[in-house]
Tab-separated table of C-alpha atoms and ligand atoms in Angstrom:
chain	number	residue	atom	x	y	z
A	1	UNK	CA	14.390	-76.590	89.709
A	2	UNK	CA	14.524	-77.251	86.017
A	3	UNK	CA	12.812	-75.102	83.539
A	4	UNK	CA	12.093	-76.545	80.254
A	5	UNK	CA	14.108	-75.208	77.369
A	6	UNK	CA	11.368	-75.944	74.735
A	7	UNK	CA	10.270	-72.936	72.853
A	8	UNK	CA	7.176	-72.218	71.011
A	9	UNK	CA	6.050	-69.037	69.385
A	10	UNK	CA	2.934	-67.318	70.513
A	11	UNK	CA	-0.052	-69.221	69.419
A	12	UNK	CA	-3.377	-67.969	68.122
A	13	UNK	CA	-6.533	-69.259	69.721
A	14	UNK	CA	-9.449	-69.217	67.437
A	15	UNK	CA	-12.209	-67.032	68.709
A	16	UNK	CA	-15.306	-68.783	69.521
A	17	UNK	CA	-17.548	-65.834	68.672
A	18	UNK	CA	-17.928	-63.154	66.118
A	19	UNK	CA	-15.431	-60.411	65.691
A	20	UNK	CA	-15.263	-57.405	67.979
A	21	UNK	CA	-17.858	-54.914	67.753
A	22	UNK	CA	-20.354	-56.903	65.752
A	23	UNK	CA	-24.121	-56.619	66.356
A	24	UNK	CA	-25.933	-59.639	65.164
A	25	UNK	CA	-29.441	-60.906	65.218
A	26	UNK	CA	-30.065	-64.407	66.291
A	27	UNK	CA	-30.291	-65.691	62.765
A	28	UNK	CA	-26.664	-65.038	62.452
A	29	UNK	CA	-25.734	-66.405	65.777
A	30	UNK	CA	-24.761	-70.028	66.264
A	31	UNK	CA	-22.499	-70.952	63.443
A	32	UNK	CA	-18.962	-70.064	64.303
A	33	UNK	CA	-19.869	-69.807	68.042
A	34	UNK	CA	-20.841	-73.384	68.170
A	35	UNK	CA	-17.272	-74.555	68.681
A	36	UNK	CA	-18.217	-74.460	72.372
A	37	UNK	CA	-15.604	-74.839	74.892
A	38	UNK	CA	-13.413	-77.249	72.928
A	39	UNK	CA	-13.519	-74.804	69.865
A	40	UNK	CA	-11.044	-72.496	71.521
A	41	UNK	CA	-8.352	-74.884	72.356
A	42	UNK	CA	-5.066	-74.716	70.634
A	43	UNK	CA	-3.942	-77.392	68.363
A	44	UNK	CA	-2.329	-80.436	69.846
A	45	UNK	CA	-3.423	-80.142	73.449
A	46	UNK	CA	-6.104	-79.599	75.848
A	47	UNK	CA	-9.488	-81.137	76.193
A	48	UNK	CA	-9.348	-83.661	73.628
A	49	UNK	CA	-6.845	-85.547	75.591
A	50	UNK	CA	-7.650	-84.556	79.204
A	51	UNK	CA	-11.007	-83.377	78.719
A	52	UNK	CA	-13.452	-82.514	81.589
A	53	UNK	CA	-13.778	-86.248	82.076
A	54	UNK	CA	-12.887	-87.778	85.269
A	55	UNK	CA	-10.161	-90.365	85.429
A	56	UNK	CA	-8.906	-92.594	88.013
A	57	UNK	CA	-12.080	-94.526	88.843
A	58	UNK	CA	-14.503	-92.142	90.300
A	59	UNK	CA	-12.310	-90.775	93.112
A	60	UNK	CA	-13.849	-87.419	92.226
A	61	UNK	CA	-10.504	-86.094	91.198
A	62	UNK	CA	-10.201	-84.563	87.706
A	63	UNK	CA	-6.944	-85.076	86.041
A	64	UNK	CA	-5.534	-83.407	82.976
A	65	UNK	CA	-3.133	-84.821	80.417
A	66	UNK	CA	-2.165	-81.655	78.618
A	67	UNK	CA	0.709	-81.331	76.176
A	68	UNK	CA	3.118	-79.260	78.347
A	69	UNK	CA	4.452	-77.422	75.336
A	70	UNK	CA	1.185	-75.510	75.212
A	71	UNK	CA	2.113	-73.911	78.450
A	72	UNK	CA	5.240	-72.275	76.951
A	73	UNK	CA	5.192	-68.813	75.307
A	74	UNK	CA	8.505	-67.029	76.024
A	75	UNK	CA	7.912	-64.404	73.553
A	76	UNK	CA	4.645	-62.778	74.368
A	77	UNK	CA	3.327	-60.394	71.898
A	78	UNK	CA	3.476	-56.757	72.832
A	79	UNK	CA	-0.048	-55.712	73.746
A	80	UNK	CA	-0.595	-52.248	72.293
A	81	UNK	CA	-3.641	-50.773	73.951
A	82	UNK	CA	-5.883	-49.917	71.086
A	83	UNK	CA	-7.629	-46.572	71.802
A	84	UNK	CA	-11.349	-47.278	71.618
A	85	UNK	CA	-13.384	-44.257	70.488
A	86	UNK	CA	-16.863	-44.692	71.702
A	87	UNK	CA	-19.797	-43.698	69.556
A	88	UNK	CA	-21.749	-42.232	72.480
A	89	UNK	CA	-20.978	-40.238	75.622
A	90	UNK	CA	-22.902	-41.226	78.820
A	91	UNK	CA	-24.960	-38.092	78.251
A	92	UNK	CA	-26.330	-39.471	75.000
A	93	UNK	CA	-28.062	-42.398	76.695
A	94	UNK	CA	-30.861	-40.330	78.314
A	95	UNK	CA	-29.819	-41.286	81.904
A	96	UNK	CA	-31.099	-39.312	84.860
A	97	UNK	CA	-28.743	-36.326	85.632
A	98	UNK	CA	-27.974	-37.651	89.061
A	99	UNK	CA	-27.184	-40.946	87.518
A	100	UNK	CA	-24.714	-39.181	85.269
A	101	UNK	CA	-23.267	-37.389	88.187
A	102	UNK	CA	-22.703	-40.707	90.039
A	103	UNK	CA	-20.898	-42.029	86.921
A	104	UNK	CA	-18.650	-38.910	86.791
A	105	UNK	CA	-17.918	-38.960	90.507
A	106	UNK	CA	-16.727	-42.495	90.071
A	107	UNK	CA	-14.123	-41.253	87.625
A	108	UNK	CA	-15.733	-43.019	84.701
A	109	UNK	CA	-15.421	-40.750	81.703
A	110	UNK	CA	-16.497	-42.665	78.571
A	111	UNK	CA	-18.451	-45.724	77.801
A	112	UNK	CA	-16.506	-48.888	77.399
A	113	UNK	CA	-17.028	-50.858	74.147
A	114	UNK	CA	-19.720	-53.029	75.718
A	115	UNK	CA	-21.414	-50.158	77.257
A	116	UNK	CA	-21.237	-48.121	74.130
A	117	UNK	CA	-23.076	-50.809	72.127
A	118	UNK	CA	-25.455	-52.353	74.673
A	119	UNK	CA	-26.817	-49.408	76.718
A	120	UNK	CA	-28.748	-47.816	73.817
A	121	UNK	CA	-30.323	-51.285	72.971
A	122	UNK	CA	-31.022	-52.122	76.573
A	123	UNK	CA	-32.716	-48.632	76.989
A	124	UNK	CA	-35.036	-49.545	74.124
A	125	UNK	CA	-36.094	-52.664	76.161
A	126	UNK	CA	-34.365	-55.177	73.969
A	127	UNK	CA	-33.186	-58.602	75.107
A	128	UNK	CA	-29.382	-58.717	74.739
A	129	UNK	CA	-26.606	-61.188	74.583
A	130	UNK	CA	-23.367	-59.517	75.464
A	131	UNK	CA	-20.328	-61.506	74.781
A	132	UNK	CA	-17.805	-59.916	77.084
A	133	UNK	CA	-15.335	-60.745	79.804
A	134	UNK	CA	-14.933	-59.681	83.359
A	135	UNK	CA	-13.244	-56.213	83.393
A	136	UNK	CA	-15.102	-55.066	80.352
A	137	UNK	CA	-17.536	-52.872	82.281
A	138	UNK	CA	-20.308	-55.196	81.680
A	139	UNK	CA	-21.818	-54.748	85.141
A	140	UNK	CA	-22.335	-51.042	84.464
A	141	UNK	CA	-23.658	-52.128	80.960
A	142	UNK	CA	-26.656	-53.828	82.533
A	143	UNK	CA	-26.988	-51.727	85.686
A	144	UNK	CA	-27.229	-48.274	84.258
A	145	UNK	CA	-30.128	-48.953	81.845
A	146	UNK	CA	-31.928	-51.007	84.520
A	147	UNK	CA	-31.480	-48.271	87.162
A	148	UNK	CA	-32.837	-45.743	84.635
A	149	UNK	CA	-35.846	-48.090	84.004
A	150	UNK	CA	-36.479	-48.446	87.703
A	151	UNK	CA	-36.409	-44.628	88.127
A	152	UNK	CA	-39.031	-44.376	85.358
A	153	UNK	CA	-41.230	-47.222	86.780
A	154	UNK	CA	-41.133	-48.064	90.404
A	155	UNK	CA	-42.607	-51.562	89.776
A	156	UNK	CA	-39.564	-52.746	88.035
A	157	UNK	CA	-37.807	-55.623	89.849
A	158	UNK	CA	-34.494	-57.003	88.592
A	159	UNK	CA	-33.053	-60.301	89.231
A	160	UNK	CA	-29.319	-60.626	88.662
A	161	UNK	CA	-27.928	-64.155	88.689
A	162	UNK	CA	-24.169	-64.674	88.907
A	163	UNK	CA	-21.973	-67.752	89.250
A	164	UNK	CA	-20.184	-66.847	92.538
A	165	UNK	CA	-20.859	-65.007	95.707
A	166	UNK	CA	-18.026	-62.619	95.043
A	167	UNK	CA	-19.467	-61.644	91.637
A	168	UNK	CA	-22.947	-61.254	92.936
A	169	UNK	CA	-21.586	-59.022	95.745
A	170	UNK	CA	-19.436	-57.038	93.417
A	171	UNK	CA	-22.540	-56.383	91.234
A	172	UNK	CA	-24.512	-55.303	94.302
A	173	UNK	CA	-21.732	-52.923	95.425
A	174	UNK	CA	-21.638	-51.366	91.853
A	175	UNK	CA	-25.407	-50.757	92.197
A	176	UNK	CA	-24.819	-48.950	95.519
A	177	UNK	CA	-22.231	-46.776	93.898
A	178	UNK	CA	-24.327	-45.885	90.850
A	179	UNK	CA	-27.725	-45.461	92.709
A	180	UNK	CA	-26.355	-43.620	95.635
A	181	UNK	CA	-28.537	-40.537	94.956
A	182	UNK	CA	-31.832	-42.534	94.683
A	183	UNK	CA	-34.119	-44.732	96.824
A	184	UNK	CA	-33.229	-47.811	94.962
A	185	UNK	CA	-32.885	-50.897	97.074
A	186	UNK	CA	-30.930	-54.048	96.398
A	187	UNK	CA	-30.085	-57.252	98.252
A	188	UNK	CA	-27.828	-60.201	97.744
A	189	UNK	CA	-28.818	-63.808	98.176
A	190	UNK	CA	-25.750	-65.943	98.153
A	191	UNK	CA	-24.918	-69.277	99.816
A	192	UNK	CA	-22.297	-69.637	102.533
A	193	UNK	CA	-23.801	-66.943	104.557
A	194	UNK	CA	-26.722	-66.771	107.091
A	195	UNK	CA	-29.974	-67.154	105.336
A	196	UNK	CA	-31.967	-65.254	107.939
A	197	UNK	CA	-30.933	-61.650	107.035
A	198	UNK	CA	-31.685	-62.583	103.416
A	199	UNK	CA	-35.173	-63.701	104.335
A	200	UNK	CA	-35.703	-60.533	106.283
A	201	UNK	CA	-34.454	-58.485	103.270
A	202	UNK	CA	-36.878	-60.180	100.995
A	203	UNK	CA	-39.771	-58.999	103.280
A	204	UNK	CA	-38.855	-55.435	102.393
A	205	UNK	CA	-39.091	-53.786	99.060
A	206	UNK	CA	-36.215	-54.704	96.752
A	207	UNK	CA	-35.781	-53.273	93.365
A	208	UNK	CA	-32.584	-55.392	92.567
A	209	UNK	CA	-32.028	-58.914	93.717
A	210	UNK	CA	-28.580	-60.307	93.213
A	211	UNK	CA	-27.709	-63.912	93.876
A	212	UNK	CA	-26.237	-67.200	93.038
A	213	UNK	CA	-28.551	-69.786	91.583
A	214	UNK	CA	-28.567	-72.232	94.403
A	215	UNK	CA	-29.451	-69.826	97.192
A	216	UNK	CA	-31.903	-67.955	95.039
A	217	UNK	CA	-33.736	-71.185	94.228
A	218	UNK	CA	-33.681	-72.237	97.923
A	219	UNK	CA	-35.445	-68.991	98.875
A	220	UNK	CA	-37.920	-69.513	95.990
A	221	UNK	CA	-38.642	-73.003	97.205
A	222	UNK	CA	-39.049	-71.809	100.791
A	223	UNK	CA	-41.692	-69.285	99.594
A	224	UNK	CA	-39.620	-66.217	100.634
A	225	UNK	CA	-38.765	-64.983	97.165
A	226	UNK	CA	-41.560	-64.472	94.691
A	227	UNK	CA	-40.513	-64.410	91.070
A	228	UNK	CA	-43.900	-63.551	89.614
A	229	UNK	CA	-43.255	-59.765	89.922
A	230	UNK	CA	-39.793	-59.818	88.267
A	231	UNK	CA	-39.588	-57.569	85.203
A	232	UNK	CA	-35.977	-57.954	84.258
A	233	UNK	CA	-33.439	-60.683	84.443
A	234	UNK	CA	-29.669	-60.525	84.036
A	235	UNK	CA	-27.603	-63.671	83.668
A	236	UNK	CA	-24.146	-62.530	84.414
A	237	UNK	CA	-21.258	-64.824	83.386
A	238	UNK	CA	-23.832	-67.249	82.165
A	239	UNK	CA	-21.152	-69.652	80.702
A	240	UNK	CA	-19.550	-69.975	84.096
A	241	UNK	CA	-22.895	-70.610	85.735
A	242	UNK	CA	-23.463	-73.441	83.205
A	243	UNK	CA	-19.884	-74.672	83.790
A	244	UNK	CA	-20.653	-74.921	87.443
A	245	UNK	CA	-23.649	-77.088	86.869
A	246	UNK	CA	-26.332	-74.460	87.723
A	247	UNK	CA	-28.281	-75.141	84.512
A	248	UNK	CA	-31.251	-76.918	86.351
A	249	UNK	CA	-31.391	-74.247	89.023
A	250	UNK	CA	-31.405	-71.562	86.361
A	251	UNK	CA	-34.086	-73.121	84.420
A	252	UNK	CA	-36.292	-73.594	87.533
A	253	UNK	CA	-35.739	-70.002	88.567
A	254	UNK	CA	-36.618	-68.610	85.107
A	255	UNK	CA	-39.601	-70.866	84.591
A	256	UNK	CA	-41.956	-68.697	86.742
A	257	UNK	CA	-40.594	-65.272	85.883
A	258	UNK	CA	-43.127	-63.650	83.559
A	259	UNK	CA	-42.323	-64.084	79.922
A	260	UNK	CA	-42.749	-60.365	79.040
A	261	UNK	CA	-39.590	-59.434	81.058
A	262	UNK	CA	-36.442	-58.039	79.603
A	263	UNK	CA	-33.539	-60.491	79.742
A	264	UNK	CA	-29.829	-59.447	79.466
A	265	UNK	CA	-27.392	-62.345	79.051
A	266	UNK	CA	-23.622	-61.863	79.587
A	267	UNK	CA	-21.166	-64.526	78.785
A	268	UNK	CA	-17.476	-64.792	77.775
A	269	UNK	CA	-18.187	-67.653	75.347
A	270	UNK	CA	-21.339	-68.964	73.661
A	271	UNK	CA	-21.618	-72.707	74.240
A	272	UNK	CA	-24.303	-75.075	72.914
A	273	UNK	CA	-25.865	-75.157	76.387
A	274	UNK	CA	-25.874	-71.407	76.624
A	275	UNK	CA	-27.487	-71.258	73.114
A	276	UNK	CA	-30.234	-73.611	74.385
A	277	UNK	CA	-30.878	-71.390	77.390
A	278	UNK	CA	-30.969	-68.333	75.124
A	279	UNK	CA	-33.379	-70.010	72.768
A	280	UNK	CA	-35.708	-71.076	75.592
A	281	UNK	CA	-35.666	-67.936	77.679
A	282	UNK	CA	-35.032	-64.937	75.515
A	283	UNK	CA	-37.106	-62.958	73.047
A	284	UNK	CA	-35.527	-62.065	69.857
A	285	UNK	CA	-32.220	-61.120	71.319
A	286	UNK	CA	-29.548	-58.870	69.780
A	287	UNK	CA	-25.998	-60.234	70.168
A	288	UNK	CA	-23.123	-57.790	70.849
A	289	UNK	CA	-19.587	-59.044	70.942
A	290	UNK	CA	-16.580	-57.210	72.205
A	291	UNK	CA	-14.341	-60.104	72.813
A	292	UNK	CA	-10.717	-59.013	73.364
A	293	UNK	CA	-7.530	-60.318	71.945
A	294	UNK	CA	-6.477	-63.711	73.103
A	295	UNK	CA	-4.934	-63.153	76.527
A	296	UNK	CA	-2.659	-66.246	76.231
A	297	UNK	CA	-0.688	-64.537	73.453
A	298	UNK	CA	0.262	-61.624	75.670
A	299	UNK	CA	1.432	-63.365	78.849
A	300	UNK	CA	4.763	-64.900	79.271
A	301	UNK	CA	4.290	-68.533	79.923
A	302	UNK	CA	6.640	-71.322	80.935
A	303	UNK	CA	6.628	-74.664	82.600
A	304	UNK	CA	8.450	-75.830	85.724
A	305	UNK	CA	9.434	-79.469	85.431
A	306	UNK	CA	9.437	-81.051	88.810
A	307	UNK	CA	10.466	-84.286	90.475
A	308	UNK	CA	7.127	-85.610	92.205
A	309	UNK	CA	9.274	-86.344	95.277
A	310	UNK	CA	10.245	-82.713	95.570
A	311	UNK	CA	7.250	-80.888	94.350
A	312	UNK	CA	6.822	-78.544	97.344
A	313	UNK	CA	10.704	-77.885	97.450
A	314	UNK	CA	10.482	-76.897	93.892
A	315	UNK	CA	7.801	-74.453	94.659
A	316	UNK	CA	9.652	-73.087	97.677
A	317	UNK	CA	12.696	-72.473	95.467
A	318	UNK	CA	10.605	-70.623	92.994
A	319	UNK	CA	8.984	-68.412	95.653
A	320	UNK	CA	12.506	-67.574	96.855
A	321	UNK	CA	12.924	-65.416	93.733
A	322	UNK	CA	12.300	-61.764	94.487
A	323	UNK	CA	10.425	-60.989	91.397
A	324	UNK	CA	7.531	-63.179	92.474
A	325	UNK	CA	5.975	-60.336	94.322
A	326	UNK	CA	2.330	-61.132	94.278
A	327	UNK	CA	1.504	-64.645	93.369
A	328	UNK	CA	-1.710	-66.694	92.852
A	329	UNK	CA	-1.116	-70.481	93.066
A	330	UNK	CA	-3.746	-72.723	91.617
A	331	UNK	CA	-4.442	-76.149	93.056
A	332	UNK	CA	-7.030	-78.775	92.173
A	333	UNK	CA	-8.616	-79.841	95.452
A	334	UNK	CA	-9.904	-77.744	98.279
A	335	UNK	CA	-8.114	-79.596	101.036
A	336	UNK	CA	-4.802	-79.517	99.147
A	337	UNK	CA	-5.022	-75.815	98.591
A	338	UNK	CA	-5.631	-75.397	102.406
A	339	UNK	CA	-2.744	-77.651	103.168
A	340	UNK	CA	-0.362	-75.896	100.689
A	341	UNK	CA	-1.205	-72.421	102.179
A	342	UNK	CA	-0.386	-73.834	105.583
A	343	UNK	CA	2.880	-75.352	104.440
A	344	UNK	CA	3.924	-72.117	102.810
A	345	UNK	CA	3.227	-70.117	105.911
A	346	UNK	CA	5.181	-72.493	107.957
A	347	UNK	CA	8.040	-71.974	105.573
A	348	UNK	CA	7.895	-68.288	106.193
A	349	UNK	CA	5.936	-67.271	103.092
A	350	UNK	CA	2.862	-65.364	103.901
A	351	UNK	CA	0.081	-67.204	102.245
A	352	UNK	CA	-3.715	-67.120	102.258
A	353	UNK	CA	-6.052	-69.536	100.682
A	354	UNK	CA	-9.573	-69.400	99.074
A	355	UNK	CA	-11.599	-72.516	98.311
A	356	UNK	CA	-15.118	-73.800	98.629
A	357	UNK	CA	-14.686	-75.220	102.123
A	358	UNK	CA	-14.296	-71.715	103.577
A	359	UNK	CA	-17.064	-69.564	104.509
A	360	UNK	CA	-17.825	-66.402	102.642
A	361	UNK	CA	-16.306	-64.248	105.479
A	362	UNK	CA	-13.170	-66.416	105.538
A	363	UNK	CA	-12.754	-66.008	101.773
A	364	UNK	CA	-13.259	-62.313	101.899
A	365	UNK	CA	-10.641	-61.956	104.763
A	366	UNK	CA	-8.107	-64.022	102.826
A	367	UNK	CA	-8.696	-62.011	99.643
A	368	UNK	CA	-8.382	-58.706	101.547
A	369	UNK	CA	-5.120	-59.852	103.001
A	370	UNK	CA	-3.842	-60.705	99.596
A	371	UNK	CA	-5.102	-57.491	97.985
A	372	UNK	CA	-3.630	-55.233	100.690
A	373	UNK	CA	-0.263	-56.998	100.252
A	374	UNK	CA	-0.349	-58.555	103.842
A	375	UNK	CA	-0.029	-61.979	102.134
A	376	UNK	CA	2.258	-62.396	99.205
A	377	UNK	CA	0.673	-65.593	97.974
A	378	UNK	CA	-2.971	-66.639	97.461
A	379	UNK	CA	-3.468	-70.327	96.973
A	380	UNK	CA	-6.864	-70.989	95.252
A	381	UNK	CA	-9.168	-73.477	93.497
A	382	UNK	CA	-10.494	-72.580	90.096
A	383	UNK	CA	-14.007	-72.101	91.284
A	384	UNK	CA	-12.999	-69.914	94.190
A	385	UNK	CA	-10.813	-67.686	92.103
A	386	UNK	CA	-13.526	-66.918	89.492
A	387	UNK	CA	-14.536	-63.415	89.266
A	388	UNK	CA	-11.887	-61.980	91.593
A	389	UNK	CA	-10.071	-58.883	90.652
A	390	UNK	CA	-6.655	-58.270	92.046
A	391	UNK	CA	-4.356	-55.829	90.460
A	392	UNK	CA	-0.590	-56.300	90.188
A	393	UNK	CA	-0.387	-60.077	90.306
A	394	UNK	CA	3.110	-60.650	89.006
A	395	UNK	CA	2.830	-64.493	88.699
A	396	UNK	CA	0.298	-67.244	88.403
A	397	UNK	CA	1.538	-70.625	89.246
A	398	UNK	CA	-0.368	-73.676	88.218
A	399	UNK	CA	0.888	-75.978	90.923
A	400	UNK	CA	-1.705	-78.564	89.789
A	401	UNK	CA	-2.571	-78.693	86.090
A	402	UNK	CA	-5.783	-77.170	85.029
A	403	UNK	CA	-8.511	-79.509	83.932
A	404	UNK	CA	-9.474	-77.777	80.725
A	405	UNK	CA	-7.870	-75.224	78.496
A	406	UNK	CA	-10.565	-72.668	79.420
A	407	UNK	CA	-9.591	-73.057	83.067
A	408	UNK	CA	-5.942	-72.473	81.998
A	409	UNK	CA	-6.835	-69.317	80.118
A	410	UNK	CA	-8.927	-68.142	83.073
A	411	UNK	CA	-6.108	-68.841	85.493
A	412	UNK	CA	-3.428	-67.047	83.650
A	413	UNK	CA	-5.647	-64.102	82.975
A	414	UNK	CA	-5.428	-63.220	86.742
A	415	UNK	CA	-2.017	-61.933	85.841
A	416	UNK	CA	-0.988	-59.339	83.285
A	417	UNK	CA	-4.069	-57.288	83.801
A	418	UNK	CA	-4.128	-53.796	82.390
A	419	UNK	CA	-0.660	-52.414	81.585
A	420	UNK	CA	1.174	-54.786	83.875
A	421	UNK	CA	3.058	-57.616	82.374
A	422	UNK	CA	2.568	-60.931	84.158
A	423	UNK	CA	4.053	-64.460	83.971
A	424	UNK	CA	2.364	-67.807	84.304
A	425	UNK	CA	4.292	-70.922	85.390
A	426	UNK	CA	2.868	-74.373	85.125
A	427	UNK	CA	4.162	-77.352	87.143
A	428	UNK	CA	4.630	-80.332	84.909
A	429	UNK	CA	5.978	-83.703	86.314
A	430	UNK	CA	9.283	-84.953	85.167
A	431	UNK	CA	8.885	-88.038	82.881
A	432	UNK	CA	10.407	-91.046	84.567
B	501	AMP	P1	-16.852	-55.186	85.252
B	501	AMP	O1	-16.466	-55.705	83.866
B	501	AMP	O2	-18.234	-54.874	85.243
B	501	AMP	O3	-16.418	-56.154	86.255
B	501	AMP	O4	-16.075	-53.778	85.553
B	501	AMP	C1	-14.727	-53.705	85.871
B	501	AMP	C2	-14.440	-52.346	86.490
B	501	AMP	O5	-14.461	-51.205	85.498
B	501	AMP	C3	-15.346	-51.929	87.623
B	501	AMP	O6	-14.610	-51.589	88.754
B	501	AMP	C4	-16.003	-50.649	87.130
B	501	AMP	O7	-16.368	-49.714	88.096
B	501	AMP	C5	-15.166	-50.063	86.109
B	501	AMP	N1	-15.802	-49.529	84.933
B	501	AMP	C6	-17.121	-49.674	84.497
B	501	AMP	N2	-17.400	-48.989	83.363
B	501	AMP	C7	-16.221	-48.233	83.127
B	501	AMP	C8	-15.863	-47.310	82.023
B	501	AMP	N3	-16.763	-46.982	81.219
B	501	AMP	N4	-14.658	-46.752	82.165
B	501	AMP	C9	-13.723	-47.067	83.120
B	501	AMP	N5	-14.089	-47.978	84.105
B	501	AMP	C10	-15.303	-48.523	84.163
């Protein structure tokens, strides 16, 4: 294996939204956040060259032509955890005492930055745009005020739309944790699982309905899910839903939800498409941004230059190193991801895979095996890996190049979470 000796200092990636902690009205929104997805790419690489466009004559395969040097950062900056001092305590928000106890019992002491700023506004009934990433505590930021609202008025019905089944299920399980002391009911409408139990669930009272746009729309079209009584809508990771092509489904779903609802919109970035959605479906929203430092600056990154005839051998050599303890490998295509996991297992490396061709149950089993340490390697496609939280991932390997810089950032963000340092290695073919 040959590792490139090229060196580049840590790069800054311009933020595509306002600075941390800002609260802005829509008048101030837009400029500066319009850079869209391309706006956040480093100079000299990324989308402009490879883009999201398909190459290779419609074979469905997306290729990228990144400048490999952008995958190198051997001197990651030391991340000093800034101590956030919240302006509020949970007791200040006017939450039910038993909801407060549930929060305490979960070991949550103080509001996170997004919670500190959005909960008071959400409690006032305002529409909100929260610019925050996974791990920011955004789920509780929307659940706590909406649980409180439901306790005050039993006619409240909340629809939470999320890009992936995993994320929808995660949000539902957070509801169950917070609302344990109350008769608050929730259900999850996601694809890849039997629709019958979901139809049965919709015949009962549900205060919270979580779901992915495709299945939710399916159940609306089949007449099982009535949106006319919905009073609150949450769009969780809205940018990812748009990325995944859910825009038409989202618009159809929202079209019949009463206009006087409360809408909470959470997104890591504010793209033009997201802005259009906000303009069409939200009422005078307040924007709160708690975007963190650029993750790419703090993760050690390098390339692995491989000879295309020996790509798998290069990977096996790499995985022979002891320090690669818990590894996520990203591949482009579902069947290749599956094949790679099998090849690794055959070579004695315990590997699991997650991709869109697996059922929800299969994906959950793979993820559990990886989380518990039974499998050392998880091979994944970008879409399948979205929204998953696994602690202690020591290495992310981009076996196939990501298609966009955003995908790259998202992939490498699976490592180096919290105080753990991680490393990202990107396979780049040797020039002939
Ligand atoms: P999320 O960003 O919603 O995916 O939340 C990430 C994790 O943080 C979840 O496991 C939450 O239970 C947890 N969490 C939520 N709010 C807080 C908080 N204020 N302090 C510590 N952990 C939190």
